[in-house]
CSV table of C-alpha atoms in Angstrom, one decimal:
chain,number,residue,atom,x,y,z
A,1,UNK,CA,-18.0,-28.2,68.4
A,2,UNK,CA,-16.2,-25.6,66.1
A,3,UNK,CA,-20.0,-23.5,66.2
A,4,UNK,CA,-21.1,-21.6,69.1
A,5,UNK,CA,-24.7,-19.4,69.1
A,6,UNK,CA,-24.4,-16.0,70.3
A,7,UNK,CA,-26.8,-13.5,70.7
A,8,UNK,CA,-25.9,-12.4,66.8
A,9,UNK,CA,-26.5,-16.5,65.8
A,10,UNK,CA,-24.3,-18.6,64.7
A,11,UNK,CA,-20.9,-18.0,64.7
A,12,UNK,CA,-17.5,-20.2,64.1
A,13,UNK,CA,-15.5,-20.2,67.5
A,14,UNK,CA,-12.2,-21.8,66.3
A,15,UNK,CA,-10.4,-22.7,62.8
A,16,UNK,CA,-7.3,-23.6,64.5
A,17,UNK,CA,-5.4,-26.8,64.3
A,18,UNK,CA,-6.4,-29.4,67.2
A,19,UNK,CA,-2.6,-28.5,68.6
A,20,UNK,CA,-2.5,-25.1,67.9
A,21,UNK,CA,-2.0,-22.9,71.5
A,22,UNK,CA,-5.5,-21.2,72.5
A,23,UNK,CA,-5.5,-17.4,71.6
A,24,UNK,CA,-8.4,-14.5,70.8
A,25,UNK,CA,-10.9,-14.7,68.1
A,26,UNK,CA,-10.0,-11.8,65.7
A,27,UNK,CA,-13.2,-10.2,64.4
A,28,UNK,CA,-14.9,-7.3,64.1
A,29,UNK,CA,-17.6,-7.4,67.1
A,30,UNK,CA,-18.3,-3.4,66.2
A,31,UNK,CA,-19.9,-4.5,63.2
A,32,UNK,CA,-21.8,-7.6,64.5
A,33,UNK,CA,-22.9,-4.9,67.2
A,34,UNK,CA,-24.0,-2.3,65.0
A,35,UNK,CA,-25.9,-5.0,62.6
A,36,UNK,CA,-27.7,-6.0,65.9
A,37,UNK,CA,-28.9,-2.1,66.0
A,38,UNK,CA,-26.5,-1.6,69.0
A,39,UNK,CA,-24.6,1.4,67.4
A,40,UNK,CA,-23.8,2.8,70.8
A,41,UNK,CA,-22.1,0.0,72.0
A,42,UNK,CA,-20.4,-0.6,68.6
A,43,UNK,CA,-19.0,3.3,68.9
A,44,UNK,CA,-17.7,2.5,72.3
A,45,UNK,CA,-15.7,-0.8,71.0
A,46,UNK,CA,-14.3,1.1,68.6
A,47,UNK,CA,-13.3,4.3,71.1
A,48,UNK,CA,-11.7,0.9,73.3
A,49,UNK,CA,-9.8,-0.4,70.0
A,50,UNK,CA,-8.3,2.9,69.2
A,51,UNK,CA,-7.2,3.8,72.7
A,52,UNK,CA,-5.2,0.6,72.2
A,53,UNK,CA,-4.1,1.0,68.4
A,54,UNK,CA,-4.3,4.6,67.5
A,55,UNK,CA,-3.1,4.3,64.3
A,56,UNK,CA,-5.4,2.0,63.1
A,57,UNK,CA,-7.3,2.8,60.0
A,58,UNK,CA,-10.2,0.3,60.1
A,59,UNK,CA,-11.2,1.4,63.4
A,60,UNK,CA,-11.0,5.1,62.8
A,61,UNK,CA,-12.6,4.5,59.7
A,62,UNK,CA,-15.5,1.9,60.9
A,63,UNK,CA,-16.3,4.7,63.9
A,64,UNK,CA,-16.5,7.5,61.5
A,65,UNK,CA,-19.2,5.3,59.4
A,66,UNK,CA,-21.1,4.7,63.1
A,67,UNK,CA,-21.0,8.5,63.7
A,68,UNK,CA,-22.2,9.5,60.0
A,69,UNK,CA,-24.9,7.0,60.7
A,70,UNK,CA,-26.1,8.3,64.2
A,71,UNK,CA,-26.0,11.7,62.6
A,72,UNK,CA,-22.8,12.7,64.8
A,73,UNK,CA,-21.8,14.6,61.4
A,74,UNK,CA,-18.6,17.2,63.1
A,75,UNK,CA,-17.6,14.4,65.2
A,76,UNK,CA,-18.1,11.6,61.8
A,77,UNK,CA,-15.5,14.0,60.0
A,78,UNK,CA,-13.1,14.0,62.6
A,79,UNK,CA,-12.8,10.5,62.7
A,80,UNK,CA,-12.6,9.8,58.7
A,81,UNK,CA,-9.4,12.8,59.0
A,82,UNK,CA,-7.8,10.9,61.2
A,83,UNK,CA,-8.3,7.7,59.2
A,84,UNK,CA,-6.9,10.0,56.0
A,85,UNK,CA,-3.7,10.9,58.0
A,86,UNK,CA,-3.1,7.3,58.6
A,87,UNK,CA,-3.8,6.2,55.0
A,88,UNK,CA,-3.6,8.9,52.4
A,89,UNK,CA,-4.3,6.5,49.6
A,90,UNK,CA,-7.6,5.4,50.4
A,91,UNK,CA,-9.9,7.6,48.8
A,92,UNK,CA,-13.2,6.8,51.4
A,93,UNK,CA,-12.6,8.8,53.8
A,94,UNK,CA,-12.0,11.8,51.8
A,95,UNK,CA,-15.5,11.0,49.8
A,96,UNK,CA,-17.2,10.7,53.6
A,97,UNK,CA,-16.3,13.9,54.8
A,98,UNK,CA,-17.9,15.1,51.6
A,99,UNK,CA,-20.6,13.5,52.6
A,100,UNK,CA,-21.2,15.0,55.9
A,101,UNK,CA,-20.2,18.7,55.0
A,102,UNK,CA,-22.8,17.8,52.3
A,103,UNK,CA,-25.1,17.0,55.1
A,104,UNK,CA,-24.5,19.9,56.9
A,105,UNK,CA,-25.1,22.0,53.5
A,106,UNK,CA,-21.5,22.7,54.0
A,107,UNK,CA,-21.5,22.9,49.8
A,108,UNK,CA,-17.5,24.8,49.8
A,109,UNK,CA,-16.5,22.2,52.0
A,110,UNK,CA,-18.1,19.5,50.3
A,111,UNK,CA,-16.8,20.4,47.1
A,112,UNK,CA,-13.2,20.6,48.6
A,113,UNK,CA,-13.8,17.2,50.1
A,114,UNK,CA,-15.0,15.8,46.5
A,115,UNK,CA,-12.0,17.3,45.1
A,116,UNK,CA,-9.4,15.8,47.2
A,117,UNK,CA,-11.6,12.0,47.2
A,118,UNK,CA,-10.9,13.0,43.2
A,119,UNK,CA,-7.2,13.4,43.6
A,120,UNK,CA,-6.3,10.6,45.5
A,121,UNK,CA,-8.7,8.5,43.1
A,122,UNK,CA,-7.1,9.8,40.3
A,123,UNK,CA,-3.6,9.0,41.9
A,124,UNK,CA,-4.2,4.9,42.8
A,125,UNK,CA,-6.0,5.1,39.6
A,126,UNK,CA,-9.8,4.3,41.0
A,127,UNK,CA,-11.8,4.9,38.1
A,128,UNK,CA,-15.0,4.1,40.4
A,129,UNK,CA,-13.9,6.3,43.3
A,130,UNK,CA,-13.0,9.2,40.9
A,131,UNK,CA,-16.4,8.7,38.8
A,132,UNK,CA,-18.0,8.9,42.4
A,133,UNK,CA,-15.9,11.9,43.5
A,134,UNK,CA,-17.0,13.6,40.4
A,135,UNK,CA,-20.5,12.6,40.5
A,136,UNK,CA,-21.2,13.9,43.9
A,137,UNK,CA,-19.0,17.4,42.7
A,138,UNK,CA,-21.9,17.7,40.2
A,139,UNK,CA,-24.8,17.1,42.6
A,140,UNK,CA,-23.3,19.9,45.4
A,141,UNK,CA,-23.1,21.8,42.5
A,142,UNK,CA,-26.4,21.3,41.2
A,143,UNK,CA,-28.0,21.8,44.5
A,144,UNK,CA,-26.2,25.2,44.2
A,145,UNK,CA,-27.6,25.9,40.8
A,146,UNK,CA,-24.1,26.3,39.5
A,147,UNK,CA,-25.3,24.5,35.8
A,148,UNK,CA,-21.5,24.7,34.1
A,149,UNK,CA,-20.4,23.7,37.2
A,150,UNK,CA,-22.7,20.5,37.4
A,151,UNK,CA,-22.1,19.8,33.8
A,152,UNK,CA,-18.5,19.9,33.6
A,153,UNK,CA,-18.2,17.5,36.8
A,154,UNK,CA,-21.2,14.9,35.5
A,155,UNK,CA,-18.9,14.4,32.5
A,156,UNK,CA,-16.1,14.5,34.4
A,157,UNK,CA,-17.9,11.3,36.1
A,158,UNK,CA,-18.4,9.9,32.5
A,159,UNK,CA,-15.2,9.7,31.5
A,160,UNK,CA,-13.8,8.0,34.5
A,161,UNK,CA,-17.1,5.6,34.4
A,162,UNK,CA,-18.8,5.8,31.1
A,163,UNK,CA,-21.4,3.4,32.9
A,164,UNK,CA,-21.8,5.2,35.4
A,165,UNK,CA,-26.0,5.7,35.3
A,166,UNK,CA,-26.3,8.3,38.0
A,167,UNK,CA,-24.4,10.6,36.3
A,168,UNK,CA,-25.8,10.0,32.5
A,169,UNK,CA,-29.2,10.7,33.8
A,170,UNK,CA,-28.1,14.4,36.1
A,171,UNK,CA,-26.5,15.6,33.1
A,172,UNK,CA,-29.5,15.6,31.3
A,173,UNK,CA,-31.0,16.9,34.3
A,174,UNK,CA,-28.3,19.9,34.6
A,175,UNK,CA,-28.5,20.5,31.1
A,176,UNK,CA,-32.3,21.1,31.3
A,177,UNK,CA,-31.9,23.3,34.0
A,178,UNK,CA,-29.2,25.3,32.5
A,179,UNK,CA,-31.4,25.5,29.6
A,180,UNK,CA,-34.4,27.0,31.5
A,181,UNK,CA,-32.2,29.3,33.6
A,182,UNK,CA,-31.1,30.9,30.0
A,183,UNK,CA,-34.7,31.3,28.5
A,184,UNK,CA,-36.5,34.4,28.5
A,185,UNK,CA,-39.4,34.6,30.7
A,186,UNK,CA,-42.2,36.1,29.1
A,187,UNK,CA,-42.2,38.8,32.0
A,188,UNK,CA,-38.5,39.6,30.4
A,189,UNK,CA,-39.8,40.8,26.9
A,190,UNK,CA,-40.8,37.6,25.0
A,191,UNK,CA,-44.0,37.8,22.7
A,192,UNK,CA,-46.5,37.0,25.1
């Protein structure tokens, strides 16, 4: 009798001792919406949770994934700042705002974004969030055609993660293009 199907499936109803007083389930019913495809709903349980606990990181966080992933870019990054003044250690919130001003070919932004997902990386010492940070720094600037740029932040990537494959393989990639950006054209002089 512990198991209950819902319109999710399966779910456990109780893990409390047969005396224990009768109180909410805890969960997370904005993700169990949004994996049902009900995003809307799931936004709207999470606008709910943080009228009642503003200060609540997962659910400023958790909504500002839900917005990135309607597309509700502006209103994405407000709710990921908000989550960064309630936790300034956590370094995905910083990185998703990156994301979105990315989206929005917001590139300056972007890059500022990168930067400070970089710092706070750098500060808890996340070698995977930094390597990520710096990554995505490389591939703004690469969309930018800004070669050193690219190159310096791909191995900036490397150092933090040395396995990191994205990285290896757009450094390459930026070197090439660096490269061909130097070469005479034969229009420029070259024997032709």
């Amino acid at each position: 009798e512990a198991f209950h199907v819902t319109e999710f499936g399966w779910c456990i109803i109780a893990l409390r001792d047969a005396d224990a007083p009768p109180g909410p389930v805890a969960g997370e019913y904005d993700r169990a919406l949004a994996d049902a495809g009900r995003i809307a709903e799931a936004i709207e349980v999470l606008r709910a949770n943080i009228e009642q606990s503003p200060d609540h990181f997962g659910y400023r966080f958790r909504l500002g994934r839900h917005l990135y992933d309607t597309g509700r870019l502006l209103d994405a990054v407000d709710s990921f700042e908000q989550a960064l003044r309630i936790r300034d250690d956590d370094p995905r919130p910083a990185i998703m705002i990156g994301n979105a001003f990315s989206e929005l070919e917001w590139f300056d932004e972007a890059i500022d974004a990168y930067r400070q997902t970089a710092e706070i990386a750098a500060r808890i010492k996340d070698r995977q969030a930094l390597a990520s940070a710096e990554f995505n720094t490389g591939n703004t600037h690469y969309r930018l055609g800004r070669w050193d740029e690219a190159i310096a932040a791909y191995r900036a990537a490397l150092r933090a993660d040395p396995d990191h494959a994205g990285a290896a393989q757009w450094l390459g990639e930026a070197k090439a293009a660096a490269e061909s950006a130097a070469a005479p054209s034969p229009a420029e002089g070259g024997d032709a």
